[in-house]
PDB file of N, CA and C in Angstrom:
ATOM      1  N   MET A   1       0.555  -1.464  -0.218  1.00  0.00           N
ATOM      2  CA  MET A   1      -0.540   0.049  -0.433  1.00  0.00           C
ATOM      3  C   MET A   1       0.509   1.395  -1.055  1.00  0.00           C
ATOM      4  N   THR A   2       0.181   2.900  -0.530  1.00  0.00           N
ATOM      5  CA  THR A   2       1.073   3.911  -0.679  1.00  0.00           C
ATOM      6  C   THR A   2       0.995   4.503  -0.580  1.00  0.00           C
ATOM      7  N   THR A   3       0.933   5.162   0.472  1.00  0.00           N
ATOM      8  CA  THR A   3       0.686   7.318   1.073  1.00  0.00           C
ATOM      9  C   THR A   3       0.781   7.498  -0.190  1.00  0.00           C
ATOM     10  N   THR A   4      -0.933   8.370  -1.146  1.00  0.00           N
ATOM     11  CA  THR A   4      -0.687   9.295  -1.613  1.00  0.00           C
ATOM     12  C   THR A   4      -0.448  10.718  -1.551  1.00  0.00           C
ATOM     13  N   GLY A   5       0.717  10.608  -1.838  1.00  0.00           N
ATOM     14  CA  GLY A   5       1.481  12.641  -2.314  1.00  0.00           C
ATOM     15  C   GLY A   5       2.482  11.627  -1.049  1.00  0.00           C
ATOM     16  N   ALA A   6       3.203  11.516  -0.183  1.00  0.00           N
ATOM     17  CA  ALA A   6       4.095  11.647   0.079  1.00  0.00           C
ATOM     18  C   ALA A   6       5.245  11.081  -0.184  1.00  0.00           C
ATOM     19  N   LEU A   7       6.860  12.151   0.047  1.00  0.00           N
ATOM     20  CA  LEU A   7       7.361  11.555  -0.499  1.00  0.00           C
ATOM     21  C   LEU A   7       8.553  10.655   0.084  1.00  0.00           C
ATOM     22  N   SER A   8       9.271   9.727  -0.421  1.00  0.00           N
ATOM     23  CA  SER A   8      10.106   9.070   0.151  1.00  0.00           C
ATOM     24  C   SER A   8      11.053   9.925  -0.015  1.00  0.00           C
ATOM     25  N   PRO A   9      11.741   9.055   1.206  1.00  0.00           N
ATOM     26  CA  PRO A   9      13.339   9.921   1.498  1.00  0.00           C
ATOM     27  C   PRO A   9      14.085  10.432   0.753  1.00  0.00           C
ATOM     28  N   ARG A  10      14.658   9.172  -0.657  1.00  0.00           N
ATOM     29  CA  ARG A  10      15.705  10.231  -1.370  1.00  0.00           C
ATOM     30  C   ARG A  10      14.726  11.151  -2.642  1.00  0.00           C
ATOM     31  N   PRO A  11      13.931  10.655  -2.513  1.00  0.00           N
ATOM     32  CA  PRO A  11      13.530  11.848  -3.516  1.00  0.00           C
ATOM     33  C   PRO A  11      13.367  13.306  -2.628  1.00  0.00           C
ATOM     34  N   LEU A  12      13.275  13.753  -1.539  1.00  0.00           N
ATOM     35  CA  LEU A  12      13.357  14.653  -0.943  1.00  0.00           C
ATOM     36  C   LEU A  12      14.229  14.609  -0.609  1.00  0.00           C
ATOM     37  N   ASN A  13      15.394  13.730  -0.309  1.00  0.00           N
ATOM     38  CA  ASN A  13      16.794  14.574   0.058  1.00  0.00           C
ATOM     39  C   ASN A  13      17.667  15.626  -1.614  1.00  0.00           C
ATOM     40  N   GLY A  14      17.345  15.062  -2.494  1.00  0.00           N
ATOM     41  CA  GLY A  14      17.257  15.514  -3.561  1.00  0.00           C
ATOM     42  C   GLY A  14      17.172  16.369  -3.428  1.00  0.00           C
ATOM     43  N   THR A  15      15.656  16.353  -3.991  1.00  0.00           N
ATOM     44  CA  THR A  15      15.002  17.706  -3.781  1.00  0.00           C
ATOM     45  C   THR A  15      16.488  19.211  -2.637  1.00  0.00           C
ATOM     46  N   VAL A  16      16.071  18.258  -1.413  1.00  0.00           N
ATOM     47  CA  VAL A  16      16.849  19.167  -0.038  1.00  0.00           C
ATOM     48  C   VAL A  16      18.627  19.480  -0.844  1.00  0.00           C
ATOM     49  N   VAL A  17      19.218  18.612  -1.854  1.00  0.00           N
ATOM     50  CA  VAL A  17      20.730  19.098  -1.472  1.00  0.00           C
ATOM     51  C   VAL A  17      20.152  19.868  -3.156  1.00  0.00           C
ATOM     52  N   GLU A  18      19.499  20.148  -4.183  1.00  0.00           N
ATOM     53  CA  GLU A  18      19.375  21.187  -5.399  1.00  0.00           C
ATOM     54  C   GLU A  18      18.511  22.779  -4.038  1.00  0.00           C
ATOM     55  N   LEU A  19      18.117  22.287  -3.298  1.00  0.00           N
ATOM     56  CA  LEU A  19      17.482  23.632  -2.299  1.00  0.00           C
ATOM     57  C   LEU A  19      18.908  24.424  -1.710  1.00  0.00           C
ATOM     58  N   LEU A  20      19.706  23.623  -1.458  1.00  0.00           N
ATOM     59  CA  LEU A  20      21.360  24.258  -0.394  1.00  0.00           C
ATOM     60  C   LEU A  20      21.498  24.345  -1.438  1.00  0.00           C
ATOM     61  N   GLN A  21      21.681  24.030  -2.454  1.00  0.00           N
ATOM     62  CA  GLN A  21      23.085  25.239  -4.074  1.00  0.00           C
ATOM     63  C   GLN A  21      22.709  25.402  -3.976  1.00  0.00           C
ATOM     64  N   ARG A  22      21.255  26.199  -4.297  1.00  0.00           N
ATOM     65  CA  ARG A  22      20.669  27.628  -4.696  1.00  0.00           C
ATOM     66  C   ARG A  22      20.736  28.176  -3.790  1.00  0.00           C
ATOM     67  N   CYS A  23      20.240  28.266  -2.407  1.00  0.00           N
ATOM     68  CA  CYS A  23      20.670  29.217  -0.910  1.00  0.00           C
ATOM     69  C   CYS A  23      21.981  29.632  -1.302  1.00  0.00           C
ATOM     70  N   GLY A  24      23.250  28.209  -1.488  1.00  0.00           N
ATOM     71  CA  GLY A  24      23.962  29.111  -1.525  1.00  0.00           C
ATOM     72  C   GLY A  24      25.122  29.779  -2.709  1.00  0.00           C
ATOM     73  N   SER A  25      23.717  29.405  -3.922  1.00  0.00           N
ATOM     74  CA  SER A  25      23.896  30.916  -4.587  1.00  0.00           C
ATOM     75  C   SER A  25      22.844  32.411  -4.448  1.00  0.00           C
ATOM     76  N   GLY A  26      22.650  32.489  -2.876  1.00  0.00           N
ATOM     77  CA  GLY A  26      22.052  33.347  -2.703  1.00  0.00           C
ATOM     78  C   GLY A  26      20.316  33.863  -3.260  1.00  0.00           C
ATOM     79  N   ASP A  27      19.998  32.557  -3.467  1.00  0.00           N
ATOM     80  CA  ASP A  27      18.699  32.282  -4.514  1.00  0.00           C
ATOM     81  C   ASP A  27      17.663  31.862  -2.833  1.00  0.00           C
ATOM     82  N   SER A  28      17.115  33.236  -1.792  1.00  0.00           N
ATOM     83  CA  SER A  28      16.220  33.251  -1.374  1.00  0.00           C
ATOM     84  C   SER A  28      15.375  32.879  -1.909  1.00  0.00           C
ATOM     85  N   SER A  29      14.504  32.716  -2.666  1.00  0.00           N
ATOM     86  CA  SER A  29      13.175  31.554  -2.785  1.00  0.00           C
ATOM     87  C   SER A  29      12.842  30.525  -2.889  1.00  0.00           C
ATOM     88  N   ALA A  30      14.568  30.075  -2.832  1.00  0.00           N
ATOM     89  CA  ALA A  30      15.263  28.109  -2.264  1.00  0.00           C
ATOM     90  C   ALA A  30      15.011  28.390  -1.226  1.00  0.00           C
ATOM     91  N   LEU A  31      15.512  29.469   0.051  1.00  0.00           N
ATOM     92  CA  LEU A  31      15.283  28.769   1.382  1.00  0.00           C
ATOM     93  C   LEU A  31      13.965  28.963   1.513  1.00  0.00           C
ATOM     94  N   MET A  32      13.559  29.970   0.563  1.00  0.00           N
ATOM     95  CA  MET A  32      11.440  29.907   1.047  1.00  0.00           C
ATOM     96  C   MET A  32      11.229  28.184   1.079  1.00  0.00           C
ATOM     97  N   ARG A  33      11.375  27.778  -0.426  1.00  0.00           N
ATOM     98  CA  ARG A  33      10.587  26.378  -0.535  1.00  0.00           C
ATOM     99  C   ARG A  33      11.189  25.522   0.051  1.00  0.00           C
ATOM    100  N   LEU A  34      12.913  25.584   0.572  1.00  0.00           N
ATOM    101  CA  LEU A  34      12.962  24.435   1.805  1.00  0.00           C
ATOM    102  C   LEU A  34      12.519  24.634   3.071  1.00  0.00           C
ATOM    103  N   TYR A  35      12.162  25.926   3.539  1.00  0.00           N
ATOM    104  CA  TYR A  35      11.294  25.671   5.319  1.00  0.00           C
ATOM    105  C   TYR A  35      10.459  25.233   5.041  1.00  0.00           C
ATOM    106  N   ASP A  36       9.495  25.530   3.535  1.00  0.00           N
ATOM    107  CA  ASP A  36       8.325  24.939   3.687  1.00  0.00           C
ATOM    108  C   ASP A  36       8.269  23.695   3.163  1.00  0.00           C
ATOM    109  N   ILE A  37       9.415  22.667   2.797  1.00  0.00           N
ATOM    110  CA  ILE A  37       9.535  21.624   3.210  1.00  0.00           C
ATOM    111  C   ILE A  37      10.210  20.603   3.742  1.00  0.00           C
ATOM    112  N   VAL A  38      10.631  21.210   5.035  1.00  0.00           N
ATOM    113  CA  VAL A  38      11.083  21.153   5.655  1.00  0.00           C
ATOM    114  C   VAL A  38      10.782  21.527   7.539  1.00  0.00           C
ATOM    115  N   SER A  39      11.034  22.518   7.687  1.00  0.00           N
ATOM    116  CA  SER A  39      10.121  22.357   8.672  1.00  0.00           C
ATOM    117  C   SER A  39       9.412  22.211   9.233  1.00  0.00           C
ATOM    118  N   PRO A  40       8.448  21.719   8.983  1.00  0.00           N
ATOM    119  CA  PRO A  40       7.308  20.634   9.850  1.00  0.00           C
ATOM    120  C   PRO A  40       8.353  19.579  10.942  1.00  0.00           C
ATOM    121  N   LEU A  41       9.313  18.850   9.957  1.00  0.00           N
ATOM    122  CA  LEU A  41      10.948  18.149  10.743  1.00  0.00           C
ATOM    123  C   LEU A  41      11.767  18.947  11.881  1.00  0.00           C
ATOM    124  N   VAL A  42      12.389  20.094  11.050  1.00  0.00           N
ATOM    125  CA  VAL A  42      12.786  20.561  12.142  1.00  0.00           C
ATOM    126  C   VAL A  42      11.963  21.281  13.821  1.00  0.00           C
ATOM    127  N   TYR A  43      11.104  21.310  12.768  1.00  0.00           N
ATOM    128  CA  TYR A  43      10.150  22.148  14.553  1.00  0.00           C
ATOM    129  C   TYR A  43      10.002  20.628  15.676  1.00  0.00           C
ATOM    130  N   ARG A  44       9.358  19.813  15.080  1.00  0.00           N
ATOM    131  CA  ARG A  44       9.055  18.175  15.661  1.00  0.00           C
ATOM    132  C   ARG A  44      10.201  18.225  16.211  1.00  0.00           C
ATOM    133  N   LEU A  45      11.457  18.367  15.908  1.00  0.00           N
ATOM    134  CA  LEU A  45      12.672  18.059  16.267  1.00  0.00           C
ATOM    135  C   LEU A  45      13.204  19.231  17.268  1.00  0.00           C
ATOM    136  N   SER A  46      12.729  19.949  17.247  1.00  0.00           N
ATOM    137  CA  SER A  46      13.626  21.145  18.317  1.00  0.00           C
ATOM    138  C   SER A  46      12.015  21.027  19.772  1.00  0.00           C
ATOM    139  N   LEU A  47      10.825  20.578  19.144  1.00  0.00           N
ATOM    140  CA  LEU A  47      10.083  20.549  20.765  1.00  0.00           C
ATOM    141  C   LEU A  47      10.393  19.154  20.801  1.00  0.00           C
ATOM    142  N   MET A  48      10.499  18.230  20.015  1.00  0.00           N
ATOM    143  CA  MET A  48      11.875  17.145  20.956  1.00  0.00           C
ATOM    144  C   MET A  48      12.461  17.479  21.641  1.00  0.00           C
ATOM    145  N   VAL A  49      13.390  18.203  21.693  1.00  0.00           N
ATOM    146  CA  VAL A  49      14.364  18.954  22.415  1.00  0.00           C
ATOM    147  C   VAL A  49      14.144  20.089  23.422  1.00  0.00           C
ATOM    148  N   LEU A  50      13.538  20.756  23.395  1.00  0.00           N
ATOM    149  CA  LEU A  50      12.989  22.016  24.401  1.00  0.00           C
ATOM    150  C   LEU A  50      11.748  21.852  24.485  1.00  0.00           C
ATOM    151  N   GLY A  51      10.436  20.882  24.224  1.00  0.00           N
ATOM    152  CA  GLY A  51       9.383  20.444  25.030  1.00  0.00           C
ATOM    153  C   GLY A  51       9.253  22.046  25.600  1.00  0.00           C
ATOM    154  N   GLU A  52       8.737  23.162  24.760  1.00  0.00           N
ATOM    155  CA  GLU A  52       8.072  24.007  24.019  1.00  0.00           C
ATOM    156  C   GLU A  52       7.919  25.081  23.189  1.00  0.00           C
ATOM    157  N   GLU A  53       6.713  25.493  22.855  1.00  0.00           N
ATOM    158  CA  GLU A  53       6.745  25.081  21.523  1.00  0.00           C
ATOM    159  C   GLU A  53       6.953  26.777  21.522  1.00  0.00           C
ATOM    160  N   SER A  54       6.901  28.233  21.587  1.00  0.00           N
ATOM    161  CA  SER A  54       7.358  28.578  21.423  1.00  0.00           C
ATOM    162  C   SER A  54       8.889  28.776  21.480  1.00  0.00           C
ATOM    163  N   LYS A  55       9.720  28.285  22.086  1.00  0.00           N
ATOM    164  CA  LYS A  55      11.329  28.274  22.596  1.00  0.00           C
ATOM    165  C   LYS A  55      11.712  26.994  21.587  1.00  0.00           C
ATOM    166  N   ALA A  56      10.109  26.655  20.268  1.00  0.00           N
ATOM    167  CA  ALA A  56      10.973  25.520  19.340  1.00  0.00           C
ATOM    168  C   ALA A  56      10.783  26.250  18.199  1.00  0.00           C
ATOM    169  N   GLN A  57       9.586  26.786  18.299  1.00  0.00           N
ATOM    170  CA  GLN A  57       9.397  27.742  17.093  1.00  0.00           C
ATOM    171  C   GLN A  57      11.341  28.550  16.489  1.00  0.00           C
ATOM    172  N   ALA A  58      11.310  29.382  18.205  1.00  0.00           N
ATOM    173  CA  ALA A  58      12.357  30.227  17.541  1.00  0.00           C
ATOM    174  C   ALA A  58      13.309  29.885  17.099  1.00  0.00           C
ATOM    175  N   SER A  59      13.757  27.696  17.820  1.00  0.00           N
ATOM    176  CA  SER A  59      15.085  27.723  17.762  1.00  0.00           C
ATOM    177  C   SER A  59      15.004  27.163  15.680  1.00  0.00           C
ATOM    178  N   THR A  60      13.551  26.991  15.684  1.00  0.00           N
ATOM    179  CA  THR A  60      13.576  26.420  13.862  1.00  0.00           C
ATOM    180  C   THR A  60      14.054  27.971  13.081  1.00  0.00           C
ATOM    181  N   GLY A  61      13.254  28.504  13.282  1.00  0.00           N
ATOM    182  CA  GLY A  61      13.237  30.113  12.705  1.00  0.00           C
ATOM    183  C   GLY A  61      15.284  30.083  13.004  1.00  0.00           C
ATOM    184  N   ARG A  62      15.902  30.378  13.988  1.00  0.00           N
ATOM    185  CA  ARG A  62      17.275  30.492  14.251  1.00  0.00           C
ATOM    186  C   ARG A  62      18.225  29.048  13.469  1.00  0.00           C
ATOM    187  N   THR A  63      18.041  27.992  13.400  1.00  0.00           N
ATOM    188  CA  THR A  63      18.132  26.454  12.407  1.00  0.00           C
ATOM    189  C   THR A  63      17.804  27.353  10.775  1.00  0.00           C
ATOM    190  N   PHE A  64      17.816  27.483  10.658  1.00  0.00           N
ATOM    191  CA  PHE A  64      16.774  28.163   9.023  1.00  0.00           C
ATOM    192  C   PHE A  64      17.858  29.377   8.856  1.00  0.00           C
ATOM    193  N   ALA A  65      18.204  29.785   9.413  1.00  0.00           N
ATOM    194  CA  ALA A  65      19.753  31.795   9.638  1.00  0.00           C
ATOM    195  C   ALA A  65      20.284  30.427   9.603  1.00  0.00           C
ATOM    196  N   ILE A  66      20.961  29.612  10.451  1.00  0.00           N
ATOM    197  CA  ILE A  66      22.759  29.302  10.642  1.00  0.00           C
ATOM    198  C   ILE A  66      22.599  28.107   8.744  1.00  0.00           C
ATOM    199  N   VAL A  67      21.295  27.568   8.034  1.00  0.00           N
ATOM    200  CA  VAL A  67      21.467  27.233   7.380  1.00  0.00           C
ATOM    201  C   VAL A  67      22.064  28.044   5.528  1.00  0.00           C
ATOM    202  N   TRP A  68      21.169  28.828   5.469  1.00  0.00           N
ATOM    203  CA  TRP A  68      21.097  30.370   4.896  1.00  0.00           C
ATOM    204  C   TRP A  68      22.855  30.405   4.940  1.00  0.00           C
ATOM    205  N   GLU A  69      23.709  30.649   5.771  1.00  0.00           N
ATOM    206  CA  GLU A  69      25.023  31.408   6.574  1.00  0.00           C
ATOM    207  C   GLU A  69      25.035  30.250   5.423  1.00  0.00           C
ATOM    208  N   SER A  70      25.209  28.624   6.196  1.00  0.00           N
ATOM    209  CA  SER A  70      26.116  27.756   5.831  1.00  0.00           C
ATOM    210  C   SER A  70      26.083  26.965   4.629  1.00  0.00           C
ATOM    211  N   ALA A  71      25.293  27.459   3.427  1.00  0.00           N
ATOM    212  CA  ALA A  71      24.091  26.488   2.072  1.00  0.00           C
ATOM    213  C   ALA A  71      26.088  27.506   1.487  1.00  0.00           C
ATOM    214  N   PRO A  72      26.622  27.702   0.787  1.00  0.00           N
ATOM    215  CA  PRO A  72      27.457  28.030   0.559  1.00  0.00           C
ATOM    216  C   PRO A  72      28.788  27.305   0.699  1.00  0.00           C
ATOM    217  N   ARG A  73      28.891  27.082   1.992  1.00  0.00           N
ATOM    218  CA  ARG A  73      29.791  25.662   2.357  1.00  0.00           C
ATOM    219  C   ARG A  73      29.160  25.004   2.210  1.00  0.00           C
ATOM    220  N   TYR A  74      28.159  23.974   1.874  1.00  0.00           N
ATOM    221  CA  TYR A  74      27.613  23.014   1.778  1.00  0.00           C
ATOM    222  C   TYR A  74      28.253  22.550   0.371  1.00  0.00           C
ATOM    223  N   ASP A  75      28.987  20.760   0.794  1.00  0.00           N
ATOM    224  CA  ASP A  75      29.765  19.822   0.318  1.00  0.00           C
ATOM    225  C   ASP A  75      28.560  18.493   0.803  1.00  0.00           C
ATOM    226  N   LEU A  76      28.384  18.021  -0.849  1.00  0.00           N
ATOM    227  CA  LEU A  76      27.641  16.496  -0.820  1.00  0.00           C
ATOM    228  C   LEU A  76      28.591  15.556  -0.263  1.00  0.00           C
ATOM    229  N   ALA A  77      29.979  15.557  -1.293  1.00  0.00           N
ATOM    230  CA  ALA A  77      30.659  14.486  -0.488  1.00  0.00           C
ATOM    231  C   ALA A  77      31.395  15.011   0.326  1.00  0.00           C
ATOM    232  N   THR A  78      31.461  15.759   1.089  1.00  0.00           N
ATOM    233  CA  THR A  78      32.880  16.211   2.802  1.00  0.00           C
ATOM    234  C   THR A  78      31.572  15.612   3.877  1.00  0.00           C
ATOM    235  N   ASP A  79      30.321  16.616   3.776  1.00  0.00           N
ATOM    236  CA  ASP A  79      29.584  16.947   4.421  1.00  0.00           C
ATOM    237  C   ASP A  79      27.798  15.315   4.612  1.00  0.00           C
ATOM    238  N   GLY A  80      28.393  15.256   3.865  1.00  0.00           N
ATOM    239  CA  GLY A  80      26.693  14.039   3.617  1.00  0.00           C
ATOM    240  C   GLY A  80      25.528  14.194   3.425  1.00  0.00           C
ATOM    241  N   THR A  81      25.155  13.394   3.438  1.00  0.00           N
ATOM    242  CA  THR A  81      23.672  13.338   2.798  1.00  0.00           C
ATOM    243  C   THR A  81      22.634  14.708   2.825  1.00  0.00           C
ATOM    244  N   ALA A  82      22.380  15.419   2.279  1.00  0.00           N
ATOM    245  CA  ALA A  82      21.665  17.298   2.871  1.00  0.00           C
ATOM    246  C   ALA A  82      20.830  17.007   4.148  1.00  0.00           C
ATOM    247  N   LEU A  83      19.677  16.014   4.126  1.00  0.00           N
ATOM    248  CA  LEU A  83      18.204  15.875   4.695  1.00  0.00           C
ATOM    249  C   LEU A  83      19.319  16.220   6.104  1.00  0.00           C
ATOM    250  N   PRO A  84      20.137  14.625   6.805  1.00  0.00           N
ATOM    251  CA  PRO A  84      21.132  14.429   7.695  1.00  0.00           C
ATOM    252  C   PRO A  84      21.973  15.458   8.245  1.00  0.00           C
ATOM    253  N   TRP A  85      23.058  16.584   7.421  1.00  0.00           N
ATOM    254  CA  TRP A  85      23.126  17.374   7.674  1.00  0.00           C
ATOM    255  C   TRP A  85      22.480  19.189   8.238  1.00  0.00           C
ATOM    256  N   LEU A  86      21.494  19.612   7.317  1.00  0.00           N
ATOM    257  CA  LEU A  86      20.621  19.965   8.073  1.00  0.00           C
ATOM    258  C   LEU A  86      19.637  19.507   9.427  1.00  0.00           C
ATOM    259  N   LEU A  87      19.769  18.357   9.077  1.00  0.00           N
ATOM    260  CA  LEU A  87      18.839  18.267  10.799  1.00  0.00           C
ATOM    261  C   LEU A  87      19.561  18.315  12.130  1.00  0.00           C
ATOM    262  N   SER A  88      21.072  18.104  11.902  1.00  0.00           N
ATOM    263  CA  SER A  88      21.882  18.257  12.329  1.00  0.00           C
ATOM    264  C   SER A  88      22.326  19.323  13.241  1.00  0.00           C
ATOM    265  N   ILE A  89      21.748  20.384  11.922  1.00  0.00           N
ATOM    266  CA  ILE A  89      22.009  21.573  12.935  1.00  0.00           C
ATOM    267  C   ILE A  89      21.014  21.916  13.452  1.00  0.00           C
ATOM    268  N   ALA A  90      19.322  21.332  13.434  1.00  0.00           N
ATOM    269  CA  ALA A  90      18.647  22.016  14.397  1.00  0.00           C
ATOM    270  C   ALA A  90      18.932  21.224  15.043  1.00  0.00           C
ATOM    271  N   HIS A  91      19.324  19.939  15.428  1.00  0.00           N
ATOM    272  CA  HIS A  91      19.173  19.593  16.777  1.00  0.00           C
ATOM    273  C   HIS A  91      20.718  20.332  17.661  1.00  0.00           C
ATOM    274  N   ARG A  92      21.592  20.618  16.900  1.00  0.00           N
ATOM    275  CA  ARG A  92      23.035  21.049  18.224  1.00  0.00           C
ATOM    276  C   ARG A  92      22.142  22.953  18.695  1.00  0.00           C
ATOM    277  N   GLN A  93      21.638  23.436  17.746  1.00  0.00           N
ATOM    278  CA  GLN A  93      21.116  24.152  17.702  1.00  0.00           C
ATOM    279  C   GLN A  93      19.637  24.188  18.888  1.00  0.00           C
ATOM    280  N   ALA A  94      18.640  23.534  19.287  1.00  0.00           N
ATOM    281  CA  ALA A  94      18.007  23.261  19.699  1.00  0.00           C
ATOM    282  C   ALA A  94      18.632  22.654  21.494  1.00  0.00           C
ATOM    283  N   ARG A  95      19.640  22.073  21.416  1.00  0.00           N
ATOM    284  CA  ARG A  95      20.371  22.018  22.080  1.00  0.00           C
ATOM    285  C   ARG A  95      21.318  23.119  22.529  1.00  0.00           C
ATOM    286  N   SER A  96      21.529  23.515  22.044  1.00  0.00           N
ATOM    287  CA  SER A  96      22.476  25.229  22.694  1.00  0.00           C
ATOM    288  C   SER A  96      21.545  26.160  23.122  1.00  0.00           C
ATOM    289  N   GLU A  97      19.967  26.107  23.232  1.00  0.00           N
ATOM    290  CA  GLU A  97      19.535  26.760  23.679  1.00  0.00           C
ATOM    291  C   GLU A  97      18.435  25.871  24.994  1.00  0.00           C
ATOM    292  N   LEU A  98      19.247  25.132  25.759  1.00  0.00           N
ATOM    293  CA  LEU A  98      18.530  24.645  26.637  1.00  0.00           C
ATOM    294  C   LEU A  98      19.151  25.252  28.022  1.00  0.00           C
ATOM    295  N   GLY A  99      20.599  25.592  27.956  1.00  0.00           N
ATOM    296  CA  GLY A  99      21.117  25.989  29.370  1.00  0.00           C
ATOM    297  C   GLY A  99      20.921  26.940  29.223  1.00  0.00           C
TER     298      GLY A  99
END
């Protein structure tokens, strides 16, 4: 049985790679699209770490600011798969806000 409209991880990661590359070139519309696609995952991760909706929302926003700043340096060969790379930034950001 398949779920209509669901993206499998492989195409999603390819989309994230493409959008990160565009962000690295200064394409702000790519950042907005990346946010639309990935922010629900980032928010849920942040909420699990922080346990408070308002803090998770703020952490999600800061995560995407970091992603925007880091995108020009993102390299698939050295940084690894795009989605885990982005989620590791989100996790580190949320953990930094615990203390």
